[in-house]
XYZ file of C-alpha atoms in Angstrom:
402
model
C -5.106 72.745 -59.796
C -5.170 75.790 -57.495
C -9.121 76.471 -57.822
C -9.688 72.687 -56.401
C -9.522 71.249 -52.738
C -8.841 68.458 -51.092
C -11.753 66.763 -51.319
C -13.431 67.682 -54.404
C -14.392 65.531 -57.345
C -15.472 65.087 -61.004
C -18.304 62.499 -61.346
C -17.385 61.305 -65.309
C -20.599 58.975 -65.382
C -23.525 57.284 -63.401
C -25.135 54.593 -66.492
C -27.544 52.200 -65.212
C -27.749 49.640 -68.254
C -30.789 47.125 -68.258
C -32.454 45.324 -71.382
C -35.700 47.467 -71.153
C -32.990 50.582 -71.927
C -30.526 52.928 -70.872
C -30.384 55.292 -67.858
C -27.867 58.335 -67.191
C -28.066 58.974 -63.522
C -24.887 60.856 -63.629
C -27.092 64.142 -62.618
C -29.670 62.488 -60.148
C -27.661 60.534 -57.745
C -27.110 62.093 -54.517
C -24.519 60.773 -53.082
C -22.178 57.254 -53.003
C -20.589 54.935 -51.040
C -18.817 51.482 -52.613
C -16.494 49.517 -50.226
C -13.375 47.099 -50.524
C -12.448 44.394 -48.162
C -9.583 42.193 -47.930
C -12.118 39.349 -46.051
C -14.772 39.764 -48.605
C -14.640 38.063 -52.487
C -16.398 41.265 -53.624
C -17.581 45.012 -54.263
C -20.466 46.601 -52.683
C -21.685 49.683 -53.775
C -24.447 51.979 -52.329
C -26.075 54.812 -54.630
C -29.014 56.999 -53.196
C -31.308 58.255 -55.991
C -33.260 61.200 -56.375
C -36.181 60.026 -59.219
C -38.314 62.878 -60.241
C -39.476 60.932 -63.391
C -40.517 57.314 -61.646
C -37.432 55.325 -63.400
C -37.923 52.479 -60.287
C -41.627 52.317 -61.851
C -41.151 52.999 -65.662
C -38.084 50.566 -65.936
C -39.155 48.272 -63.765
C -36.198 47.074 -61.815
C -35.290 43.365 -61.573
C -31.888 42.389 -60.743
C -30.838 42.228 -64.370
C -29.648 45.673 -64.776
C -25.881 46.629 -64.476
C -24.323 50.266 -63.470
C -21.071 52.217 -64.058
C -19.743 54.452 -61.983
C -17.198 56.127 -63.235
C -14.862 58.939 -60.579
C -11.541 60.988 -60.009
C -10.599 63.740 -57.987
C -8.450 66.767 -59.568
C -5.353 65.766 -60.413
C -5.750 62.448 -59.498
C -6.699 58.824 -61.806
C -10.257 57.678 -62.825
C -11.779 55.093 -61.274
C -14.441 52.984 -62.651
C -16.701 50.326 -60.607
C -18.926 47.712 -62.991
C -21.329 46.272 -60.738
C -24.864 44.386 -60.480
C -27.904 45.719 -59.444
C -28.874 43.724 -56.036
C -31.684 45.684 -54.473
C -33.603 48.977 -54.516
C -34.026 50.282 -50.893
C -35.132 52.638 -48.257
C -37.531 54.126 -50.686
C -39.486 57.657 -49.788
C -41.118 60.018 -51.415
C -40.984 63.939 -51.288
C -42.648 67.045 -52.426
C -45.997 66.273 -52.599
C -45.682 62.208 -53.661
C -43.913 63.170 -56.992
C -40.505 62.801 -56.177
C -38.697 59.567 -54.882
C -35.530 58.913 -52.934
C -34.196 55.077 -52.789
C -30.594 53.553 -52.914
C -29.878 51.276 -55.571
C -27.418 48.314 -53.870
C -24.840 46.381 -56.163
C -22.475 43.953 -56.023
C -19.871 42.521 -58.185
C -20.687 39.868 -60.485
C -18.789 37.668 -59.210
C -21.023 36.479 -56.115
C -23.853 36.334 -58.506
C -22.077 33.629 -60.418
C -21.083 31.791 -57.262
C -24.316 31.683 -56.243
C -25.114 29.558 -59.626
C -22.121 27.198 -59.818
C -21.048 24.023 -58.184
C -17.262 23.077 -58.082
C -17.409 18.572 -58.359
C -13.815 18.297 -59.681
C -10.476 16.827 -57.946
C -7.015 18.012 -58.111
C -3.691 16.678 -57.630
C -1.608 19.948 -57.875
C -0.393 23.263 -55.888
C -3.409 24.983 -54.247
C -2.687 28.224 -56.382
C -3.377 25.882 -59.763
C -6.711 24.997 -58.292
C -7.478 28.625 -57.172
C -6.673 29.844 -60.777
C -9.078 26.611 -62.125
C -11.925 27.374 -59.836
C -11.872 31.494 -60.852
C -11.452 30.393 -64.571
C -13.903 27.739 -65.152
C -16.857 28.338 -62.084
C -16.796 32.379 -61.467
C -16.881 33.028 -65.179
C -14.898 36.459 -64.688
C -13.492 38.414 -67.212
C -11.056 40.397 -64.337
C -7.733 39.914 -63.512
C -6.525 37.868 -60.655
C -3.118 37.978 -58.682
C -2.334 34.378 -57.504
C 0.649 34.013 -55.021
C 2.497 31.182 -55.912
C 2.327 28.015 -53.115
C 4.102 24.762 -52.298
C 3.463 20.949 -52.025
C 1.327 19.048 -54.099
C -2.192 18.560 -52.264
C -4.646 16.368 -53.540
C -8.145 17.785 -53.330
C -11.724 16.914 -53.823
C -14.476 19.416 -54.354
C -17.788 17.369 -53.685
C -20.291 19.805 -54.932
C -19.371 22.988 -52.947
C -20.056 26.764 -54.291
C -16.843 28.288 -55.450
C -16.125 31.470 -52.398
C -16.780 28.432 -50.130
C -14.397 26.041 -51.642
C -11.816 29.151 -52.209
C -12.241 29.747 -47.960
C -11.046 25.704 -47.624
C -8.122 26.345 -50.146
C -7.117 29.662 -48.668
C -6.804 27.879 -45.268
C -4.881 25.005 -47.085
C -2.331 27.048 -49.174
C 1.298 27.410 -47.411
C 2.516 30.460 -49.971
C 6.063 29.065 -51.799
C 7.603 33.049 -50.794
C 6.207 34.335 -47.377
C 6.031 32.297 -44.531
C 3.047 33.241 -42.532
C 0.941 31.771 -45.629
C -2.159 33.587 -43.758
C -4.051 33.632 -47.817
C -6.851 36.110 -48.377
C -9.079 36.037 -51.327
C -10.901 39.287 -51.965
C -11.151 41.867 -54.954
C -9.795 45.784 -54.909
C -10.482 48.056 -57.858
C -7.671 46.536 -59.534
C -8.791 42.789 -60.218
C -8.856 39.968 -57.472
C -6.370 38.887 -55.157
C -5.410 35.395 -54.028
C -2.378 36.531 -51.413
C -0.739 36.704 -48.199
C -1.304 39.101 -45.930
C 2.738 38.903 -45.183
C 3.639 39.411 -49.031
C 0.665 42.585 -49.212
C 2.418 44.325 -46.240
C 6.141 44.058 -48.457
C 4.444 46.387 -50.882
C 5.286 50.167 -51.582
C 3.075 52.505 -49.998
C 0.924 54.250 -51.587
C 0.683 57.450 -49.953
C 1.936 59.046 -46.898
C -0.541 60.393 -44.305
C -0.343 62.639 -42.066
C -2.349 64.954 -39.153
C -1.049 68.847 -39.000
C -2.098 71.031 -36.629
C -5.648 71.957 -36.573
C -5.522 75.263 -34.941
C -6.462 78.002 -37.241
C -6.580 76.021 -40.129
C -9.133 75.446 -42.911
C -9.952 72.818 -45.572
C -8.134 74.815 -48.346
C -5.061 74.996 -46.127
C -4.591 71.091 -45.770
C -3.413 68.588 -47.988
C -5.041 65.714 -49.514
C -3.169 63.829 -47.297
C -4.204 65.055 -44.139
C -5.861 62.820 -41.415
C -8.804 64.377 -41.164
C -10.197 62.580 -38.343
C -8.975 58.595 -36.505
C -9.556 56.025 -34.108
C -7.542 53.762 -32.519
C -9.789 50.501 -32.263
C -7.062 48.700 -30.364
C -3.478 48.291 -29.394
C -1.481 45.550 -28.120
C -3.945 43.082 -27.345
C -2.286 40.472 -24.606
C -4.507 37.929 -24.517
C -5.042 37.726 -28.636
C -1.238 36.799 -28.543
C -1.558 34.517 -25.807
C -4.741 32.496 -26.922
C -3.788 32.393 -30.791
C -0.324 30.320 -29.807
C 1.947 33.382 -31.355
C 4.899 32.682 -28.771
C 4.619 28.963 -28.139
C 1.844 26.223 -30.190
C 2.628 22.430 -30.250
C 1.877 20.692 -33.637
C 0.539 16.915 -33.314
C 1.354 14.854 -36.023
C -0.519 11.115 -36.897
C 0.314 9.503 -39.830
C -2.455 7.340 -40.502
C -0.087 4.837 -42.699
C 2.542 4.529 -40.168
C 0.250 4.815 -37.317
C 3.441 7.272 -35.777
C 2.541 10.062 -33.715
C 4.814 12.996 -33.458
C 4.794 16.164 -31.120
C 6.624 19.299 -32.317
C 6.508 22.785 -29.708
C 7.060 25.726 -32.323
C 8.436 29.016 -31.003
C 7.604 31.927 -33.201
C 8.683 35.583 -33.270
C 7.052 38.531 -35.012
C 10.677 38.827 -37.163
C 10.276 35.513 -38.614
C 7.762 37.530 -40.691
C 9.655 40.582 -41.531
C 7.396 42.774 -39.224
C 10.652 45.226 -38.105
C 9.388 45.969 -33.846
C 8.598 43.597 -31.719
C 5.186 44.625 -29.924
C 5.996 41.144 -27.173
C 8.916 42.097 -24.816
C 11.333 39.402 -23.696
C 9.379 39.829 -20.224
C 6.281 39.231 -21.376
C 7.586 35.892 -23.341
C 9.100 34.994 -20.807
C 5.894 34.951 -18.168
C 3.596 33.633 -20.812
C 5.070 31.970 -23.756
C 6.964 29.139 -21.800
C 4.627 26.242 -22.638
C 2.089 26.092 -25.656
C -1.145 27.966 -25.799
C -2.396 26.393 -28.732
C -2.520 22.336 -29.564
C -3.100 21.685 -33.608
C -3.871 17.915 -34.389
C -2.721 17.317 -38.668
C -3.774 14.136 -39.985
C -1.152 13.098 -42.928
C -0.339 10.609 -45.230
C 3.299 9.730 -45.493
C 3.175 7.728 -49.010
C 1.664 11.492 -50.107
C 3.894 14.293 -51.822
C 4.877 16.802 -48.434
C 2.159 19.295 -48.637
C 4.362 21.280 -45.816
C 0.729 22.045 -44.550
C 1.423 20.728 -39.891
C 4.336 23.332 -40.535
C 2.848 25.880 -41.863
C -0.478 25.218 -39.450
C 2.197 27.412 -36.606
C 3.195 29.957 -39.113
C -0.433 30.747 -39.857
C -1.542 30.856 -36.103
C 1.632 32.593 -35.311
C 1.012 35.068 -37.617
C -2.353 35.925 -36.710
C -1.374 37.010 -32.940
C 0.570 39.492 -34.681
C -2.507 40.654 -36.928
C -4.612 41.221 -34.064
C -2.474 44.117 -32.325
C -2.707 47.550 -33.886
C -5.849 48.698 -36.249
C -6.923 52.370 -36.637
C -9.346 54.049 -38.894
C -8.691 57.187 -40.245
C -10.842 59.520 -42.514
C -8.654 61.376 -45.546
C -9.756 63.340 -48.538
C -10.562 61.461 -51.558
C -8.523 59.548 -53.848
C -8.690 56.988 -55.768
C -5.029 55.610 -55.323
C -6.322 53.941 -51.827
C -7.259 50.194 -52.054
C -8.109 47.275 -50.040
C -4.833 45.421 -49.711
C -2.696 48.048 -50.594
C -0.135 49.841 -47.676
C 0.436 53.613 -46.441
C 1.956 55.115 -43.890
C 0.802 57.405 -41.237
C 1.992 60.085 -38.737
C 0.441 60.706 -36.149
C 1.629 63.453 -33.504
C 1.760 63.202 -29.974
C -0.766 64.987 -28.499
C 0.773 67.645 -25.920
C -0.614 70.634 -24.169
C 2.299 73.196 -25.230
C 2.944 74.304 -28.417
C 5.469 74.046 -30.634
C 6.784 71.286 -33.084
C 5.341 67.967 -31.482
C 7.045 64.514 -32.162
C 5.391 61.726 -33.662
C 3.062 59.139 -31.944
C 5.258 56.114 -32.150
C 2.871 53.490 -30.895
C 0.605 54.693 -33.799
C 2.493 55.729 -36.305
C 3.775 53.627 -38.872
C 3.243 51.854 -42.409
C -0.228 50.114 -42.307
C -2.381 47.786 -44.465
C -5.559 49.083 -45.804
C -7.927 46.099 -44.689
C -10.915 47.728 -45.573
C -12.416 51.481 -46.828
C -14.921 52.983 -48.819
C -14.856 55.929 -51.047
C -17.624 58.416 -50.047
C -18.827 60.713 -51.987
C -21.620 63.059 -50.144
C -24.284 65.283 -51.728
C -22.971 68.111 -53.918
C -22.998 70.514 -51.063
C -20.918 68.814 -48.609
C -17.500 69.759 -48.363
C -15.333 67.743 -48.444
C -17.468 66.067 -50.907
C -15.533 62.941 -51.280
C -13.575 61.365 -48.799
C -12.077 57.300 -48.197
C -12.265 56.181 -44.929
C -9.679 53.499 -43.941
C -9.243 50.770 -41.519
C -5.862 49.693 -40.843
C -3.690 47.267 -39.817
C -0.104 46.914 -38.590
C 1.536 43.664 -36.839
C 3.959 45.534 -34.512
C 5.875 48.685 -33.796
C 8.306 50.624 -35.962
C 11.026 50.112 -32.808
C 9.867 47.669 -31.242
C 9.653 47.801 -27.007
């Protein structure tokens, strides 16, 4: 693999598919960008055209059509995106009127289908038994789904509501049987679609290990294909998201409406009651502002009902999010297909000094991080790198803590 850079890639196949016929774009397209989201139930892709032979006008585009894209860098895995045609776009001409440029917009299927379905149904059962029914039965998918497992029988009634929107009520519903945070997300990677906990996606392997050498004399042959090529810090240690979002101290009022008994509960959380290793809120700063509760939660609840274990979890979740809030970066890396939303990595980042020599690592920065969201871009042939992912990350507190 010594004639290939970081960077480069084989384009295996561009096929739009449509019932008026068959397209290979594989040679035309000029460049691509398709994006992943843990906080979206879907796949967007962006493809910009060059037509020399009027396909927009000859095929006649209409929202039935279908394209594969099909990728890999050297050395690396193929990826594959099946999408919908959404839109045509930003259409120009060039050279004299007889060539067009326009970017063809799809989406997964599966909003499509939500779009045309409405969920009437009840359930009397764990919320990850109704998540599995609704993708089944109402989304009409032919992916795979990971479901994490949850507790307490909930009964439920869906009174005509599109499926993403009903998933968004059971997502803020489901208290997850393994991982205590139960802060769900419902979104789809390359790999299938996800019904998970933030808490149980940050457990997983990484993926790769990043890091940013020195620049000084070097070249794009000279790096790795896991170099940093570029990042941002977008924040760090946000005070008043952990203050506001009750992630030191949030009361939990209880009514049951059969007993007519209220109960008050203060909850006390730390960023170690969900695994995260560094604490990112010193004992001082607890101390000044996590003495009374920032956050009041009111849980209506049934007492002749099965525990749902849902006014417990209601702290967990909120407690949880201060945490989320604190450290995201994006960073910019040559291609590869191994990086997905809702997978982890880990990234070093040096300290930047003025003298030379070996420089230490950026501790406040560095660490293992969630992908939240990227996109694999892939630029016009003549670009190099030609294909690069650009990240955005997430981490809930610092390797060592302050």
């Amino acid at each position: 693999m010594s004639n290939y850079n970081p960077g480069d890639v084989f384009v295996d196949y561009f096929i739009l598919n449509s019932p008026r016929g068959v397209l290979d774009l594989t040679t035309i397209f000029l460049n691509a960008e398709i994006y992943e989201s843990i906080y979206n139930p879907g796949i967007v892709g962006h493809f910009t055209i060059v037509d020399t032979e009027d396909y927009i006008g000859n095929l006649k585009f209409s929202g039935d059509e279908t394209v594969e894209f099909s990728f890999l860098p050297p050395g690396g895995s193929t990826t594959t995106y099946k999408l919908n045609l959404n839109s045509v776009e930003d259409i120009t001409t060039k050279g004299s009127m007889k060539t067009k440029v326009y970017t063809l917009v799809c989406l997964s299927k599966e909003p499509f289908e939500a779009r045309t379905n409405i969920v009437t149904k009840s359930w009397n059962t764990q919320i990850s038994n109704m998540v599995g029914d609704v993708f089944k039965n109402f989304l009409n998918s032919g992916k795979n789904i990971t479901v994490e497992a949850t507790k307490g029988l909930q009964r439920y009634i869906s009174p005509s509501i599109k499926p993403f929107k009903l998933l968004k009520e059971l997502r803020k519903r489901a208290v997850s049987l393994e991982n205590k945070s139960s802060n769900f997300v419902f979104f789809e990677n390359a790999s299938g679609f996800n019904f998970v906990t933030i808490e149980g996606l940050m457990k997983k392997d990484v993926v790769k290990r990043l890091k940013q050498v020195d620049t000084v004399g070097s070249s794009i042959p000279q790096t790795l294909d896991n170099n940093i090529i570029s990042y941002q810090l977008k924040k760090q240690a946000s005070a008043l998201d952990r203050i506001s979002t009750g992630s030191m101290n949030i009361q939990i009022n209880t009514f049951d409406i059969r007993t007519k008994k209220y109960t008050s509960d203060i909850k006390k959380a730390k960023e170690s009651d969900f695994g995260i290793m560094g604490s990112m809120t010193s004992d001082f700063f607890r101390n000044m502002f996590g003495s009374k509760p920032a956050r009041n939660i009111f849980v209506n609840k049934d007492s002749m009902d099965p525990n749902t274990f849902l006014n417990l979890a209601l702290a967990d979740k909120a407690a949880h999010l201060g945490s989320l809030t604190q450290n995201a970066l994006e960073v910019e890396v040559p291609g590869d297909t191994v990086y997905q939303a809702g997978k982890c990595v880990w990234a070093d980042i040096p300290k930047k000094v003025s003298t030379t020599g070996m420089s230490s690592t950026e501790e406040l920065i560095s660490g293992k991080f969630l992908i939240t969201r990227m996109a694999h871009i892939i630029k016009k042939p003549q670009v190099r790198p030609r294909y690069v992912n650009s990240l955005e990350l997430i981490k809930m507190g610092f390797e060592n803590g302050v």
